Structure formats: structure tokens, C-alpha cells
């Protein structure tokens, strides 16, 4: 028999959430929506639903002021730089207020992208001054420009242009340009369109699926990472306020939820790419597959040069100014005995080491020159070897050493 009185247990703050996965999913979903809403509100420069009509420059409207090339139906192909190693393409536009169109998107494509490309403009307030901002080249073209008053994007813009100030290893195709002032609804639409876009594979042994997202309004990787951080912080704060024991399962569930979201998008893109890549090549011969590939133009060019060579194996010294083009061209030339002379991998072959009957093939290259009057190949150091032209194309020259 005892006289001790019964007591009531006092909560010690060690209770946990019964369904940590659902709490993690809820917090991650709310945080993700908050990140998206913040991005839409801060990135939009127009109203919620309406904005000024975008200004469009057709690819065929570019006018070469300096440099040379040719017009196509939907673009201009820049083939050579002008005096001083620069090319200028101008577009005629009606004057407009810079603050109404702070975003510029230009479509560019090249097998060997130039390293320095600038978007240039003039204003009515300062007609004798040119403002410029460099374009950043990504895997799939160039990133959009976000122009601000600090860049000189103010007042009334009376002219725009593109300036190339670097070596042109391969022709540069200039497509359309779009100047816009997106509304909140347009920003949200662009974000969802970018998230749902297919991540194209480029035949690399290692692929970087998030590289092209650097040009996105809000990269999905960044949105997920920020949302995970907010969700984890919210859980820790909630656990402290309610006296819950911190459960690592909730934190891991938040992290894995974001991981799964990114991986689902990646897997869906892989399946779409598998279908898209399979259709052009299924049931075709090796030659037909090359003709359907992205480098079919280079393949056709090398095939023309290859047809002028004797039966393999002939000794061929291949000159290219671009490493990627040189690698592909050498592959197309096999089973000939090919030596690749690329400015990044090797120096031009010593003319004294060449034999009579060797072949020199220049593909998009200025590494050596040919004097048709004297019938000699001229090296940058002044060395020469007599040679005869075998085949000539605008992009390539095949020579035979005497």
C-alpha cells in the first residue's frame, strides 16, 4: 500500500511526424510554387497578362556592312570577315523606347562558333556613340540578353547590329532576332516551355544536361535546389515551433523528391531523343546514315575530296582550323592514312617530311596557303613545296605533292 499520488506525463518534445514523406512532399511543393511565383513577378517587365508587341527581325533582313556572305530564305550566312578581322551585320528598325524591350534573343548557328560576338545599338540621344554587350555562346546557340540602363539601353534606340570580332573557323548562320518586354503570363509560359523542352544529345561521350539551361528564364535545376533549401528550412522551423523531434527522414525525402523530379525530366527527354534519333537512321545503310546526320554537309564535302584520291591507303595530311571538324573529316577519310594537322592538337607538318605523291587536304583552313601561279604550297614560316591542285571546292582544296 502506498500513499504516492498518480502523476500525468509531461510531453518531452520527442514526438515525430507520422508520415514524413507526405510532409516533405507538401513543403517541397509549396516552396517550389513560391520560387516560381517570385521568379515570374521579378522577371516580368510588362503587366500581368499584356505587354508590348515584340519587335521581330527576320534572318533575311540582316544587311552586311562589313564582311561577306550570302542570304538565305530564313537567315544570312556569314562566310568571311572584313577589314580589321571584323564583320558587321545591321538591321533597319523603326525607333523604339529601350525600356519597353529589355530582352533580346538572337538565333545563331555555326559548326565552329566565333568566340566574340556583340549585340550593338545606337540611341537618338547619343547618335555618335555605339553601345554593345557580348553574346554568350551555349550548347544550343547564344543566351538571351537582358539589357538595362546601366548597359546604355535607355532612351530611343534607332539602330541595332551584330559584330563578330574573332576568327571565323566555319560559316556563321544568323537567324531571326526578337526584342520583347514579356508580361508575367508570358514569363510563366516561357518557363514551362523551357522546362518541357527536349535536352538534345550531341554525340558526346559525356553529356551535360544542364549546360543549355544557363539561358533559361529560371533553370529547373536552380528552382529545385532553391525550393529544397526553403522546404528544409521551413521544416526545421516548424519542428522547433511545434516541439517535434527533428526527423532526418523528412530532410532526405525533400532532397530525394527534388532529385526524382530532375531525373524524371531527364529520363523523359532521353526517351524522346531515342525516338527522334532512331527514326532518321533506322533501316538505312552506313552512307545513308551519314547523309541523315547533323554533319551531313561535312560528309558530302569530304566525299567529293575522297573521290579524287587514289585507292587506299593514300597518305593524306589534313589541315583544319577547328579541332572538331578535323576529327570528323579524318574519320570520313579512313581507311586512308590520315595525319591531322589542327592548330590545337599539332603543328603543321614539316614540308621537308612530305614525300612525292602525298596529298594535302585543306578543309575550312587557313593554316597553309597555295600559290596557283607558282604551283607551290606556302607554310606560315616561309617553307614551300611544289604541288598540283586535284580538287577544289569553296570550303576545301586537295593538293598532290610533286
CSV table of C-alpha atoms in Angstrom, one decimal:
chain,number,residue,atom,x,y,z
A,1,UNK,CA,0.0,0.0,0.0
A,2,UNK,CA,1.4,3.4,-1.0
A,3,UNK,CA,0.5,7.0,-0.5
A,4,UNK,CA,2.2,8.2,-3.7
A,5,UNK,CA,-0.1,10.2,-5.9
A,6,UNK,CA,-0.5,9.5,-9.6
A,7,UNK,CA,1.2,11.9,-12.0
A,8,UNK,CA,0.5,12.9,-15.6
A,9,UNK,CA,3.3,12.6,-18.1
A,10,UNK,CA,4.6,15.9,-19.4
A,11,UNK,CA,5.4,16.0,-23.2
A,12,UNK,CA,9.2,16.0,-23.7
A,13,UNK,CA,9.2,17.3,-27.2
A,14,UNK,CA,10.2,14.0,-28.8
A,15,UNK,CA,7.1,13.4,-30.9
A,16,UNK,CA,7.6,12.9,-34.6
A,17,UNK,CA,5.6,13.2,-37.8
A,18,UNK,CA,3.6,10.1,-38.6
A,19,UNK,CA,4.0,10.4,-42.4
A,20,UNK,CA,7.3,12.2,-43.1
A,21,UNK,CA,7.1,11.6,-46.9
A,22,UNK,CA,3.8,13.5,-47.2
A,23,UNK,CA,5.1,16.4,-45.1
A,24,UNK,CA,8.2,16.5,-47.2
A,25,UNK,CA,6.2,16.5,-50.5
A,26,UNK,CA,3.9,19.2,-49.2
A,27,UNK,CA,6.7,21.5,-48.1
A,28,UNK,CA,8.7,20.9,-51.3
A,29,UNK,CA,5.6,21.7,-53.4
A,30,UNK,CA,4.8,24.9,-51.6
A,31,UNK,CA,8.4,26.0,-51.7
A,32,UNK,CA,8.6,25.2,-55.4
A,33,UNK,CA,5.5,27.3,-56.2
A,34,UNK,CA,6.9,30.2,-54.1
A,35,UNK,CA,10.1,30.1,-56.1
A,36,UNK,CA,8.2,30.1,-59.4
A,37,UNK,CA,5.9,32.9,-58.3
A,38,UNK,CA,8.8,35.1,-57.2
A,39,UNK,CA,10.7,34.5,-60.5
A,40,UNK,CA,7.6,35.4,-62.6
A,41,UNK,CA,6.9,38.6,-60.6
A,42,UNK,CA,10.6,39.8,-60.6
A,43,UNK,CA,11.4,38.9,-64.3
A,44,UNK,CA,8.3,40.4,-65.9
A,45,UNK,CA,8.6,44.0,-67.1
A,46,UNK,CA,5.1,44.3,-68.6
A,47,UNK,CA,1.7,43.7,-66.9
A,48,UNK,CA,0.3,40.5,-65.6
A,49,UNK,CA,-1.1,39.5,-69.0
A,50,UNK,CA,-0.4,42.1,-71.6
A,51,UNK,CA,2.9,43.6,-72.9
A,52,UNK,CA,4.1,45.5,-76.0
A,53,UNK,CA,4.1,43.6,-79.2
A,54,UNK,CA,7.6,42.1,-79.7
A,55,UNK,CA,9.9,43.6,-82.4
A,56,UNK,CA,11.0,40.9,-84.8
A,57,UNK,CA,14.0,41.0,-87.2
A,58,UNK,CA,13.8,38.3,-89.9
A,59,UNK,CA,17.0,36.4,-90.6
A,60,UNK,CA,16.9,37.6,-94.2
A,61,UNK,CA,16.7,41.3,-93.1
A,62,UNK,CA,20.3,41.4,-91.9
A,63,UNK,CA,22.5,43.7,-94.1
A,64,UNK,CA,26.3,43.1,-94.3
A,65,UNK,CA,28.1,46.4,-93.6
A,66,UNK,CA,31.5,44.7,-93.3
A,67,UNK,CA,32.3,41.1,-94.2
A,68,UNK,CA,30.8,38.9,-96.8
A,69,UNK,CA,28.3,36.1,-97.1
A,70,UNK,CA,25.1,35.1,-98.7
A,71,UNK,CA,21.4,35.5,-97.9
A,72,UNK,CA,19.1,32.5,-97.4
A,73,UNK,CA,15.3,32.4,-97.1
A,74,UNK,CA,15.4,32.5,-93.3
A,75,UNK,CA,18.8,33.9,-92.5
A,76,UNK,CA,22.2,35.3,-93.5
A,77,UNK,CA,25.3,33.1,-93.7
A,78,UNK,CA,28.4,35.0,-92.8
A,79,UNK,CA,31.4,33.4,-94.7
A,80,UNK,CA,34.3,35.8,-94.3
A,81,UNK,CA,35.3,38.7,-92.0
A,82,UNK,CA,36.0,42.2,-93.4
A,83,UNK,CA,38.9,44.6,-92.9
A,84,UNK,CA,40.4,44.5,-89.5
A,85,UNK,CA,39.2,41.0,-88.8
A,86,UNK,CA,35.6,42.1,-88.1
A,87,UNK,CA,32.2,41.6,-89.6
A,88,UNK,CA,29.1,43.9,-89.1
A,89,UNK,CA,25.5,43.0,-89.8
A,90,UNK,CA,22.9,45.7,-89.4
A,91,UNK,CA,19.1,45.7,-89.3
A,92,UNK,CA,16.8,48.5,-90.1
A,93,UNK,CA,14.2,49.1,-87.3
A,94,UNK,CA,11.8,51.9,-86.6
A,95,UNK,CA,12.9,53.9,-83.5
A,96,UNK,CA,11.6,52.4,-80.2
A,97,UNK,CA,11.9,53.1,-76.5
A,98,UNK,CA,14.6,50.9,-75.0
A,99,UNK,CA,12.9,50.5,-71.6
A,100,UNK,CA,9.9,48.8,-73.3
A,101,UNK,CA,12.0,46.0,-74.9
A,102,UNK,CA,14.8,44.9,-72.4
A,103,UNK,CA,15.1,41.3,-73.7
A,104,UNK,CA,16.9,40.4,-76.9
A,105,UNK,CA,17.0,36.9,-78.4
A,106,UNK,CA,19.2,36.1,-81.5
A,107,UNK,CA,19.3,32.8,-83.3
A,108,UNK,CA,22.9,31.9,-84.3
A,109,UNK,CA,24.4,28.6,-85.5
A,110,UNK,CA,27.9,27.5,-86.5
A,111,UNK,CA,30.0,24.4,-86.6
A,112,UNK,CA,32.8,26.4,-85.1
A,113,UNK,CA,31.2,29.3,-83.0
A,114,UNK,CA,33.2,32.5,-83.0
A,115,UNK,CA,34.4,33.5,-79.5
A,116,UNK,CA,33.5,37.1,-79.7
A,117,UNK,CA,30.1,38.3,-80.9
A,118,UNK,CA,28.5,41.5,-79.8
A,119,UNK,CA,25.0,43.0,-79.9
A,120,UNK,CA,25.4,46.7,-80.8
A,121,UNK,CA,23.0,49.6,-80.7
A,122,UNK,CA,22.7,53.4,-81.1
A,123,UNK,CA,20.3,55.8,-79.4
A,124,UNK,CA,18.8,59.0,-80.6
A,125,UNK,CA,20.2,60.8,-77.6
A,126,UNK,CA,23.8,59.7,-78.4
A,127,UNK,CA,23.9,59.1,-82.2
A,128,UNK,CA,27.7,59.2,-82.4
A,129,UNK,CA,28.2,56.5,-79.7
A,130,UNK,CA,27.9,52.7,-80.1
A,131,UNK,CA,26.8,50.7,-77.2
A,132,UNK,CA,27.5,46.9,-77.1
A,133,UNK,CA,27.1,43.8,-75.0
A,134,UNK,CA,28.7,40.4,-75.7
A,135,UNK,CA,26.6,37.4,-76.5
A,136,UNK,CA,27.3,34.3,-74.5
A,137,UNK,CA,27.6,31.1,-76.6
A,138,UNK,CA,25.9,28.0,-75.2
A,139,UNK,CA,25.5,24.4,-76.5
A,140,UNK,CA,22.4,25.4,-78.5
A,141,UNK,CA,23.1,28.9,-79.8
A,142,UNK,CA,23.5,32.0,-77.7
A,143,UNK,CA,21.9,33.0,-74.4
A,144,UNK,CA,19.3,35.8,-74.5
A,145,UNK,CA,20.4,39.3,-73.5
A,146,UNK,CA,18.9,41.1,-70.5
A,147,UNK,CA,19.6,44.8,-71.2
A,148,UNK,CA,19.5,47.5,-68.6
A,149,UNK,CA,20.0,51.2,-68.4
A,150,UNK,CA,23.5,50.6,-66.9
A,151,UNK,CA,24.4,48.9,-70.2
A,152,UNK,CA,23.4,52.0,-72.1
A,153,UNK,CA,20.0,50.5,-73.0
A,154,UNK,CA,17.9,53.7,-72.5
A,155,UNK,CA,16.2,56.5,-74.4
A,156,UNK,CA,15.2,55.9,-78.0
A,157,UNK,CA,17.0,53.1,-79.9
A,158,UNK,CA,17.5,54.0,-83.6
A,159,UNK,CA,19.6,51.0,-84.9
A,160,UNK,CA,20.9,47.6,-83.9
A,161,UNK,CA,23.7,45.4,-85.3
A,162,UNK,CA,25.7,42.3,-84.7
A,163,UNK,CA,29.5,42.5,-84.7
A,164,UNK,CA,31.9,39.5,-85.0
A,165,UNK,CA,35.4,40.1,-83.8
A,166,UNK,CA,37.2,36.8,-83.9
A,167,UNK,CA,38.4,34.1,-86.3
A,168,UNK,CA,35.6,32.6,-88.4
A,169,UNK,CA,36.5,28.9,-88.5
A,170,UNK,CA,33.3,28.0,-90.2
A,171,UNK,CA,30.4,29.9,-91.7
A,172,UNK,CA,28.1,31.6,-89.2
A,173,UNK,CA,24.4,31.4,-89.8
A,174,UNK,CA,22.5,34.4,-88.4
A,175,UNK,CA,18.8,33.8,-88.0
A,176,UNK,CA,16.0,36.0,-86.6
A,177,UNK,CA,16.2,38.4,-83.7
A,178,UNK,CA,13.4,39.1,-81.2
A,179,UNK,CA,13.2,42.1,-78.9
A,180,UNK,CA,10.5,41.8,-76.2
A,181,UNK,CA,9.0,43.0,-73.0
A,182,UNK,CA,7.4,39.9,-71.5
A,183,UNK,CA,4.4,40.0,-69.2
A,184,UNK,CA,4.1,37.8,-66.1
A,185,UNK,CA,1.9,35.4,-68.0
A,186,UNK,CA,4.4,35.2,-70.9
A,187,UNK,CA,7.3,34.7,-68.5
A,188,UNK,CA,5.4,31.8,-66.8
A,189,UNK,CA,4.6,30.3,-70.2
A,190,UNK,CA,8.3,30.6,-71.3
A,191,UNK,CA,9.5,28.9,-68.1
A,192,UNK,CA,7.2,25.9,-68.5
A,193,UNK,CA,8.1,25.7,-72.2
A,194,UNK,CA,11.8,25.6,-71.3
A,195,UNK,CA,11.3,23.0,-68.6
A,196,UNK,CA,9.4,20.8,-71.0
A,197,UNK,CA,11.9,21.3,-73.9
A,198,UNK,CA,13.9,18.3,-75.1
A,199,UNK,CA,17.5,18.1,-74.0
A,200,UNK,CA,19.2,17.3,-77.3
A,201,UNK,CA,22.1,14.9,-77.3
A,202,UNK,CA,25.2,15.9,-79.4
A,203,UNK,CA,27.1,12.7,-79.7
A,204,UNK,CA,29.5,13.4,-76.9
A,205,UNK,CA,30.8,10.6,-74.7
A,206,UNK,CA,29.9,12.7,-71.7
A,207,UNK,CA,26.8,14.8,-71.7
A,208,UNK,CA,26.0,17.9,-69.6
A,209,UNK,CA,22.2,18.0,-69.5
A,210,UNK,CA,22.0,21.4,-67.6
A,211,UNK,CA,24.5,23.3,-69.8
A,212,UNK,CA,21.9,24.7,-72.1
A,213,UNK,CA,19.7,25.8,-69.2
A,214,UNK,CA,22.0,28.7,-68.5
A,215,UNK,CA,19.9,30.6,-71.0
A,216,UNK,CA,16.6,29.8,-69.4
A,217,UNK,CA,14.5,32.3,-67.5
A,218,UNK,CA,14.5,30.0,-64.5
A,219,UNK,CA,16.6,26.8,-64.8
A,220,UNK,CA,14.8,23.9,-63.4
A,221,UNK,CA,17.9,22.8,-61.5
A,222,UNK,CA,18.2,26.1,-59.8
A,223,UNK,CA,14.5,26.2,-59.0
A,224,UNK,CA,14.6,22.8,-57.4
A,225,UNK,CA,17.7,23.5,-55.4
A,226,UNK,CA,16.3,26.7,-54.0
A,227,UNK,CA,12.9,25.1,-53.3
A,228,UNK,CA,14.7,22.2,-51.4
A,229,UNK,CA,16.6,24.7,-49.3
A,230,UNK,CA,13.4,26.6,-48.4
A,231,UNK,CA,11.5,23.4,-47.7
A,232,UNK,CA,14.2,22.1,-45.4
A,233,UNK,CA,14.4,25.5,-43.5
A,234,UNK,CA,10.6,25.5,-43.2
A,235,UNK,CA,10.6,22.0,-41.7
A,236,UNK,CA,13.3,22.8,-39.2
A,237,UNK,CA,11.4,26.0,-38.1
A,238,UNK,CA,8.1,24.1,-37.9
A,239,UNK,CA,9.7,21.3,-35.9
A,240,UNK,CA,11.1,23.8,-33.4
A,241,UNK,CA,7.8,25.7,-33.0
A,242,UNK,CA,5.7,22.5,-32.5
A,243,UNK,CA,8.2,20.7,-30.4
A,244,UNK,CA,8.9,17.8,-32.8
A,245,UNK,CA,12.0,15.8,-32.8
A,246,UNK,CA,14.0,16.5,-35.9
A,247,UNK,CA,13.5,13.7,-38.3
A,248,UNK,CA,16.2,13.2,-40.8
A,249,UNK,CA,13.8,11.2,-43.0
A,250,UNK,CA,11.9,14.4,-43.8
A,251,UNK,CA,15.1,16.1,-44.9
A,252,UNK,CA,16.2,13.1,-47.0
A,253,UNK,CA,12.7,12.9,-48.5
A,254,UNK,CA,12.8,16.6,-49.6
A,255,UNK,CA,16.2,16.1,-51.2
A,256,UNK,CA,15.2,12.9,-53.0
A,257,UNK,CA,12.0,14.4,-54.1
A,258,UNK,CA,13.9,17.2,-56.0
A,259,UNK,CA,16.3,14.6,-57.3
A,260,UNK,CA,13.5,12.4,-58.7
A,261,UNK,CA,11.8,15.4,-60.3
A,262,UNK,CA,15.0,16.3,-62.2
A,263,UNK,CA,15.7,12.7,-63.1
A,264,UNK,CA,12.1,12.2,-64.4
A,265,UNK,CA,12.6,15.1,-66.8
A,266,UNK,CA,16.0,13.7,-67.9
A,267,UNK,CA,14.6,10.2,-68.5
A,268,UNK,CA,11.6,11.6,-70.5
A,269,UNK,CA,14.0,13.6,-72.6
A,270,UNK,CA,16.2,10.5,-73.2
A,271,UNK,CA,13.2,8.5,-74.5
A,272,UNK,CA,12.1,11.4,-76.7
A,273,UNK,CA,15.6,11.7,-78.1
A,274,UNK,CA,15.8,7.9,-78.6
A,275,UNK,CA,12.7,8.1,-80.8
A,276,UNK,CA,13.9,11.1,-82.7
A,277,UNK,CA,17.4,9.7,-83.3
A,278,UNK,CA,16.1,6.3,-84.3
A,279,UNK,CA,13.6,7.5,-87.0
A,280,UNK,CA,16.2,9.1,-89.3
A,281,UNK,CA,18.7,6.2,-89.1
A,282,UNK,CA,16.5,3.1,-88.8
A,283,UNK,CA,16.9,0.7,-91.8
A,284,UNK,CA,19.5,2.8,-93.6
A,285,UNK,CA,22.9,2.0,-95.0
A,286,UNK,CA,26.0,3.4,-93.4
A,287,UNK,CA,26.3,6.1,-96.2
A,288,UNK,CA,22.6,7.0,-95.8
A,289,UNK,CA,23.0,7.4,-92.1
A,290,UNK,CA,25.9,9.8,-92.6
A,291,UNK,CA,23.7,11.8,-95.1
A,292,UNK,CA,21.0,12.0,-92.4
A,293,UNK,CA,23.3,13.1,-89.6
A,294,UNK,CA,23.9,16.7,-88.4
A,295,UNK,CA,27.3,16.8,-90.1
A,296,UNK,CA,26.0,15.6,-93.4
A,297,UNK,CA,27.3,18.8,-95.1
A,298,UNK,CA,30.9,18.0,-94.0
A,299,UNK,CA,30.4,14.3,-95.0
A,300,UNK,CA,29.3,15.3,-98.5
A,301,UNK,CA,32.3,17.7,-98.8
A,302,UNK,CA,34.8,15.1,-97.7
A,303,UNK,CA,33.3,12.5,-100.0
A,304,UNK,CA,33.9,14.8,-103.0
A,305,UNK,CA,37.5,15.2,-102.0
A,306,UNK,CA,37.8,11.5,-101.2
A,307,UNK,CA,36.6,10.6,-104.7
A,308,UNK,CA,39.6,12.4,-106.2
A,309,UNK,CA,42.1,10.3,-104.1
A,310,UNK,CA,43.6,7.0,-105.4
A,311,UNK,CA,42.7,3.7,-103.9
A,312,UNK,CA,43.5,3.5,-100.2
A,313,UNK,CA,45.7,3.7,-98.4
A,314,UNK,CA,47.0,7.1,-99.6
A,315,UNK,CA,49.0,9.4,-97.3
A,316,UNK,CA,46.8,12.4,-96.6
A,317,UNK,CA,47.8,15.4,-94.5
A,318,UNK,CA,44.6,17.1,-93.3
A,319,UNK,CA,44.6,20.8,-92.3
A,320,UNK,CA,41.7,22.2,-90.3
A,321,UNK,CA,41.4,25.3,-88.2
A,322,UNK,CA,38.8,23.7,-86.0
A,323,UNK,CA,39.5,20.5,-83.9
A,324,UNK,CA,36.0,19.1,-84.1
A,325,UNK,CA,35.8,19.5,-87.8
A,326,UNK,CA,39.3,18.0,-88.2
A,327,UNK,CA,38.3,14.9,-86.2
A,328,UNK,CA,35.2,14.3,-88.2
A,329,UNK,CA,36.8,14.9,-91.5
A,330,UNK,CA,39.7,12.5,-90.6
A,331,UNK,CA,37.1,9.8,-89.7
A,332,UNK,CA,35.3,10.3,-93.1
A,333,UNK,CA,38.7,9.9,-94.9
A,334,UNK,CA,39.5,6.5,-93.4
A,335,UNK,CA,40.8,3.9,-94.5
A,336,UNK,CA,43.3,6.3,-96.0
A,337,UNK,CA,46.4,7.0,-93.9
A,338,UNK,CA,45.4,10.4,-92.4
A,339,UNK,CA,47.6,12.8,-90.4
A,340,UNK,CA,45.5,15.5,-88.7
A,341,UNK,CA,47.1,18.9,-88.5
A,342,UNK,CA,45.0,21.0,-86.2
A,343,UNK,CA,46.2,24.3,-84.6
A,344,UNK,CA,45.1,22.9,-81.2
A,345,UNK,CA,46.5,19.4,-81.5
A,346,UNK,CA,49.6,19.6,-83.7
A,347,UNK,CA,51.7,21.9,-85.7
A,348,UNK,CA,51.5,21.9,-89.5
A,349,UNK,CA,53.5,19.0,-90.9
A,350,UNK,CA,57.1,20.0,-91.8
A,351,UNK,CA,57.3,20.4,-95.6
A,352,UNK,CA,60.6,18.6,-95.6
A,353,UNK,CA,59.0,15.5,-94.3
A,354,UNK,CA,56.4,15.2,-97.0
A,355,UNK,CA,57.0,12.8,-99.9
A,356,UNK,CA,56.3,13.0,-103.5
A,357,UNK,CA,52.7,11.7,-104.0
A,358,UNK,CA,51.5,12.8,-100.6
A,359,UNK,CA,48.2,14.6,-100.5
A,360,UNK,CA,47.3,17.8,-98.7
A,361,UNK,CA,43.7,18.5,-97.9
A,362,UNK,CA,42.6,21.8,-96.5
A,363,UNK,CA,39.1,21.9,-95.0
A,364,UNK,CA,37.9,25.3,-93.6
A,365,UNK,CA,41.6,26.1,-93.1
A,366,UNK,CA,44.0,28.9,-93.4
A,367,UNK,CA,46.9,27.1,-91.8
A,368,UNK,CA,48.8,27.0,-95.1
A,369,UNK,CA,48.4,28.8,-98.4
A,370,UNK,CA,48.6,27.8,-102.1
A,371,UNK,CA,50.1,29.9,-104.8
A,372,UNK,CA,48.4,28.8,-108.1
A,373,UNK,CA,50.8,30.9,-110.2
A,374,UNK,CA,53.9,29.1,-108.9
A,375,UNK,CA,52.1,25.8,-108.0
A,376,UNK,CA,53.6,25.7,-104.5
A,377,UNK,CA,52.2,25.3,-101.0
A,378,UNK,CA,53.3,28.0,-98.7
A,379,UNK,CA,53.8,27.4,-94.9
A,380,UNK,CA,53.5,30.2,-92.3
A,381,UNK,CA,57.3,30.0,-91.7
A,382,UNK,CA,58.0,30.6,-95.4
A,383,UNK,CA,58.6,26.9,-96.3
A,384,UNK,CA,57.3,25.8,-99.7
A,385,UNK,CA,56.6,22.5,-101.6
A,386,UNK,CA,55.6,22.2,-105.2
A,387,UNK,CA,52.1,20.8,-105.6
A,388,UNK,CA,49.3,20.4,-108.1
A,389,UNK,CA,45.6,21.0,-107.4
A,390,UNK,CA,43.5,17.9,-107.6
A,391,UNK,CA,40.1,19.0,-106.4
A,392,UNK,CA,38.7,22.4,-105.4
A,393,UNK,CA,35.5,23.4,-103.5
A,394,UNK,CA,34.7,26.7,-101.9
A,395,UNK,CA,35.3,25.1,-98.5
A,396,UNK,CA,38.2,22.7,-99.3
A,397,UNK,CA,41.2,22.2,-101.5
A,398,UNK,CA,43.0,18.9,-102.3
A,399,UNK,CA,46.7,19.1,-103.5
A,400,UNK,CA,49.2,16.5,-104.5
A,401,UNK,CA,52.9,17.0,-103.6
A,402,UNK,CA,55.2,16.7,-106.6
